[in-house]
Each structure stands twice: as C-alpha cells, then as structure tokens.
PDB file of C-alpha atoms in Angstrom:
ATOM      1  CA  MET A   1       7.143 -21.647  10.040  1.00  0.00           C
ATOM      2  CA  LYS A   2       7.390 -17.961  10.959  1.00  0.00           C
ATOM      3  CA  GLU A   3       4.350 -15.842  10.338  1.00  0.00           C
ATOM      4  CA  TRP A   4       3.965 -12.208   9.329  1.00  0.00           C
ATOM      5  CA  ILE A   5       0.622 -10.398   9.251  1.00  0.00           C
ATOM      6  CA  GLY A   6       0.206  -6.980   7.738  1.00  0.00           C
ATOM      7  CA  SER A   7      -2.029  -4.549   5.913  1.00  0.00           C
ATOM      8  CA  ALA A   8      -1.847  -2.765   2.574  1.00  0.00           C
ATOM      9  CA  ALA A   9      -3.696   0.301   1.306  1.00  0.00           C
ATOM     10  CA  VAL A  10      -5.108   0.955  -2.137  1.00  0.00           C
ATOM     11  CA  CYS A  11      -5.681   4.708  -2.336  1.00  0.00           C
ATOM     12  CA  PHE A  12      -6.919   6.705  -5.347  1.00  0.00           C
ATOM     13  CA  ASN A  13      -6.910  10.477  -5.762  1.00  0.00           C
ATOM     14  CA  GLU A  14      -9.408  12.622  -7.686  1.00  0.00           C
ATOM     15  CA  LYS A  15      -7.453  11.975 -10.921  1.00  0.00           C
ATOM     16  CA  ASN A  16      -7.863   8.213 -10.451  1.00  0.00           C
ATOM     17  CA  GLU A  17      -4.144   7.817  -9.761  1.00  0.00           C
ATOM     18  CA  ILE A  18      -2.934   5.322  -7.176  1.00  0.00           C
ATOM     19  CA  LEU A  19      -0.669   6.093  -4.217  1.00  0.00           C
ATOM     20  CA  MET A  20       2.627   4.172  -4.425  1.00  0.00           C
ATOM     21  CA  VAL A  21       5.822   4.134  -2.375  1.00  0.00           C
ATOM     22  CA  ARG A  22       9.439   3.241  -3.167  1.00  0.00           C
ATOM     23  CA  GLY A  23      12.192   2.221  -0.779  1.00  0.00           C
ATOM     24  CA  TYR A  24      15.736   3.594  -0.693  1.00  0.00           C
ATOM     25  CA  ASP A  25      17.318   0.343  -1.836  1.00  0.00           C
ATOM     26  CA  SER A  26      15.051  -0.276  -4.809  1.00  0.00           C
ATOM     27  CA  ASP A  27      13.618   0.996  -8.080  1.00  0.00           C
ATOM     28  CA  ALA A  28      10.448  -1.013  -7.474  1.00  0.00           C
ATOM     29  CA  TRP A  29       7.183   0.563  -6.332  1.00  0.00           C
ATOM     30  CA  ALA A  30       4.439  -0.859  -4.110  1.00  0.00           C
ATOM     31  CA  ILE A  31       1.285   0.305  -2.398  1.00  0.00           C
ATOM     32  CA  PRO A  32       1.812   1.458   1.216  1.00  0.00           C
ATOM     33  CA  SER A  33       1.881  -1.525   3.574  1.00  0.00           C
ATOM     34  CA  GLY A  34       3.412  -2.847   6.757  1.00  0.00           C
ATOM     35  CA  GLY A  35       3.193  -5.225   9.659  1.00  0.00           C
ATOM     36  CA  ILE A  36       0.445  -5.216  12.256  1.00  0.00           C
ATOM     37  CA  GLU A  37       1.682  -4.195  15.709  1.00  0.00           C
ATOM     38  CA  MET A  38       0.575  -5.605  19.032  1.00  0.00           C
ATOM     39  CA  ARG A  39      -3.105  -4.953  19.888  1.00  0.00           C
ATOM     40  CA  GLU A  40      -3.650  -3.261  16.506  1.00  0.00           C
ATOM     41  CA  SER A  41      -6.459  -4.223  14.130  1.00  0.00           C
ATOM     42  CA  PRO A  42      -5.698  -4.720  10.415  1.00  0.00           C
ATOM     43  CA  GLU A  43      -7.635  -1.492   9.733  1.00  0.00           C
ATOM     44  CA  GLU A  44      -5.646   0.492  12.326  1.00  0.00           C
ATOM     45  CA  CYS A  45      -2.399  -0.870  10.874  1.00  0.00           C
ATOM     46  CA  CYS A  46      -3.448   0.171   7.377  1.00  0.00           C
ATOM     47  CA  ILE A  47      -4.226   3.753   8.476  1.00  0.00           C
ATOM     48  CA  ARG A  48      -0.962   4.047  10.464  1.00  0.00           C
ATOM     49  CA  GLU A  49       1.231   2.656   7.676  1.00  0.00           C
ATOM     50  CA  VAL A  50      -0.215   5.051   5.055  1.00  0.00           C
ATOM     51  CA  LYS A  51       0.371   7.986   7.440  1.00  0.00           C
ATOM     52  CA  GLU A  52       3.984   6.913   8.144  1.00  0.00           C
ATOM     53  CA  GLU A  53       4.920   6.051   4.570  1.00  0.00           C
ATOM     54  CA  THR A  54       3.118   8.840   2.679  1.00  0.00           C
ATOM     55  CA  GLY A  55       2.039  11.505   5.179  1.00  0.00           C
ATOM     56  CA  TYR A  56      -1.633  11.130   4.232  1.00  0.00           C
ATOM     57  CA  GLU A  57      -4.451  10.676   6.726  1.00  0.00           C
ATOM     58  CA  VAL A  58      -6.825   8.053   5.325  1.00  0.00           C
ATOM     59  CA  GLU A  59     -10.007   6.262   6.240  1.00  0.00           C
ATOM     60  CA  VAL A  60     -10.783   2.671   5.331  1.00  0.00           C
ATOM     61  CA  ILE A  61     -13.772   2.526   2.979  1.00  0.00           C
ATOM     62  CA  ASP A  62     -13.713  -1.110   1.908  1.00  0.00           C
ATOM     63  CA  THR A  63     -12.092  -4.447   2.696  1.00  0.00           C
ATOM     64  CA  LEU A  64     -10.738  -5.883  -0.556  1.00  0.00           C
ATOM     65  CA  PHE A  65      -9.232  -9.295   0.272  1.00  0.00           C
ATOM     66  CA  VAL A  66      -6.490 -11.124   2.156  1.00  0.00           C
ATOM     67  CA  LYS A  67      -3.390 -12.257   0.246  1.00  0.00           C
ATOM     68  CA  GLU A  68      -1.511 -15.248   1.607  1.00  0.00           C
ATOM     69  CA  THR A  69       1.971 -16.040   0.308  1.00  0.00           C
ATOM     70  CA  ASN A  70       5.248 -17.537   1.444  1.00  0.00           C
ATOM     71  CA  ILE A  71       8.213 -15.183   1.250  1.00  0.00           C
ATOM     72  CA  LYS A  72      11.608 -16.721   2.014  1.00  0.00           C
ATOM     73  CA  GLY A  73      10.100 -19.313   4.352  1.00  0.00           C
ATOM     74  CA  ILE A  74       7.822 -16.853   6.125  1.00  0.00           C
ATOM     75  CA  LYS A  75       4.069 -17.268   5.889  1.00  0.00           C
ATOM     76  CA  ALA A  76       2.808 -13.803   4.973  1.00  0.00           C
ATOM     77  CA  LYS A  77      -0.807 -12.745   5.283  1.00  0.00           C
ATOM     78  CA  THR A  78      -1.673  -9.241   4.049  1.00  0.00           C
ATOM     79  CA  HIS A  79      -5.058  -7.563   4.511  1.00  0.00           C
ATOM     80  CA  TYR A  80      -5.827  -5.289   1.552  1.00  0.00           C
ATOM     81  CA  PHE A  81      -8.072  -2.262   2.099  1.00  0.00           C
ATOM     82  CA  LYS A  82      -9.410   0.451  -0.144  1.00  0.00           C
ATOM     83  CA  VAL A  83      -8.811   3.774   1.596  1.00  0.00           C
ATOM     84  CA  LYS A  84      -9.717   7.403   0.989  1.00  0.00           C
ATOM     85  CA  LYS A  85      -7.271  10.237   1.640  1.00  0.00           C
ATOM     86  CA  MET A  86      -8.292  13.192   3.758  1.00  0.00           C
ATOM     87  CA  GLY A  87      -6.416  16.424   3.107  1.00  0.00           C
ATOM     88  CA  GLU A  88      -2.849  16.779   1.936  1.00  0.00           C
ATOM     89  CA  SER A  89       0.307  14.885   2.817  1.00  0.00           C
ATOM     90  CA  GLN A  90       2.176  15.919   5.964  1.00  0.00           C
ATOM     91  CA  GLY A  91       5.335  14.361   4.524  1.00  0.00           C
ATOM     92  CA  ILE A  92       6.893  10.931   4.930  1.00  0.00           C
ATOM     93  CA  ASN A  93       7.528  10.083   8.582  1.00  0.00           C
ATOM     94  CA  ASP A  94       8.622   6.471   8.357  1.00  0.00           C
ATOM     95  CA  PRO A  95      10.102   5.205  11.655  1.00  0.00           C
ATOM     96  CA  ASP A  96      11.810   2.341   9.794  1.00  0.00           C
ATOM     97  CA  ASN A  97      13.424   4.896   7.467  1.00  0.00           C
ATOM     98  CA  ILE A  98      13.006   2.726   4.371  1.00  0.00           C
ATOM     99  CA  ILE A  99      10.637   4.858   2.256  1.00  0.00           C
ATOM    100  CA  ALA A 100      12.454   7.132  -0.203  1.00  0.00           C
ATOM    101  CA  SER A 101       9.398   8.577  -1.931  1.00  0.00           C
ATOM    102  CA  ALA A 102       5.637   8.457  -2.244  1.00  0.00           C
ATOM    103  CA  GLU A 103       3.981   9.387  -5.543  1.00  0.00           C
ATOM    104  CA  TRP A 104       0.670   9.168  -7.351  1.00  0.00           C
ATOM    105  CA  LYS A 105       0.867   6.847 -10.369  1.00  0.00           C
ATOM    106  CA  SER A 106      -1.524   6.882 -13.338  1.00  0.00           C
ATOM    107  CA  LEU A 107      -2.828   3.824 -15.161  1.00  0.00           C
ATOM    108  CA  SER A 108      -0.203   4.199 -17.907  1.00  0.00           C
ATOM    109  CA  GLU A 109       2.618   4.732 -15.389  1.00  0.00           C
ATOM    110  CA  LEU A 110       1.557   1.615 -13.469  1.00  0.00           C
ATOM    111  CA  GLN A 111       2.146  -0.455 -16.580  1.00  0.00           C
ATOM    112  CA  LYS A 112       5.688   0.948 -17.044  1.00  0.00           C
ATOM    113  CA  ILE A 113       7.187   0.987 -13.550  1.00  0.00           C
ATOM    114  CA  GLU A 114       8.889  -1.876 -11.763  1.00  0.00           C
ATOM    115  CA  HIS A 115       6.702  -3.465  -9.087  1.00  0.00           C
ATOM    116  CA  ALA A 116       7.947  -4.819  -5.763  1.00  0.00           C
ATOM    117  CA  TYR A 117       4.969  -7.222  -5.806  1.00  0.00           C
ATOM    118  CA  PRO A 118       4.282  -7.986  -9.502  1.00  0.00           C
ATOM    119  CA  GLU A 119       1.288 -10.136  -8.516  1.00  0.00           C
ATOM    120  CA  ASP A 120      -0.482  -6.956  -7.326  1.00  0.00           C
ATOM    121  CA  LEU A 121      -0.324  -5.231 -10.714  1.00  0.00           C
ATOM    122  CA  GLU A 122      -3.373  -6.950 -12.190  1.00  0.00           C
ATOM    123  CA  LEU A 123      -5.402  -6.177  -9.074  1.00  0.00           C
ATOM    124  CA  LEU A 124      -4.411  -2.495  -9.179  1.00  0.00           C
ATOM    125  CA  LEU A 125      -5.179  -2.182 -12.892  1.00  0.00           C
ATOM    126  CA  ASN A 126      -8.587  -3.816 -12.369  1.00  0.00           C
ATOM    127  CA  LEU A 127      -9.376  -1.502  -9.461  1.00  0.00           C
ATOM    128  CA  ILE A 128      -8.424   1.584 -11.499  1.00  0.00           C
ATOM    129  CA  LYS A 129     -10.548   0.429 -14.437  1.00  0.00           C
ATOM    130  CA  SER A 130     -13.544  -0.291 -12.201  1.00  0.00           C
ATOM    131  CA  ALA A 131     -13.129   3.110 -10.514  1.00  0.00           C
ATOM    132  CA  SER A 132     -13.109   5.048 -13.798  1.00  0.00           C
TER     133      SER A 132
END
C-alpha cells in the first residue's frame, strides 16, 4: 500500500478565528496542510505549507495529534500542529498552484461552510471553544 505523510496547521488569530484554505477546483475548505518533503521534519513541513498556502510565517506551539486514514488506497498519516502566526500575510505563493484563497473563519462560519475533511470539523470546533 502506498503511503503519504504530511502535516496540517491549526492557526488562530486574535479574534479566535481559524485560518482555512480553499482550492481552485472546490467549494470545500480545509486547514493548511501538505506532504512532508525529503529530509524535512513534520514541524518544518507544517511551517513551509502554511507559508506557501497562506503567506503567513508561523511557529509551532503545540503538537496536537496524528491522524491516520486511508484515502483511495493510500495510507495517509497527517501530523496536526497548533501554530501561531507572526506578522501579516505575504500572499499565497503555492508552488502546486492549487490554493485559490486563504481566509479566517469564525466559529459560526465553520459550522456553515463545506469541509474538505468533515472529520476535522469537531476537532476545530473543540479547539476554538477551548481557546475562548
């Protein structure tokens, strides 16, 4: 079975909104994430993916958990991190050219939008509630 290992970032702003991204071919939103490159740690991957997909510099402040799923016959393992943004966005600079927009979503918006990974919604809502 093929394997994919990546990282995902949960990032809040001062208004307790969460940073989400949407691809060109979809109406569904997700937290910034991507695959780990050669000789890259999960933390380094997380920081790089947020920068590419949202333009924000972030630092990892906490390791949340590792999600393991099978997606279309590929064993996927995603490291989730809580990150903190530093400064303002420098703009999306996604080398894969799949990210159409990055936006901050509030608790109420999170419950209305379509999610690329519906299983993450409960986690995100719980994190927002515990952060308030």
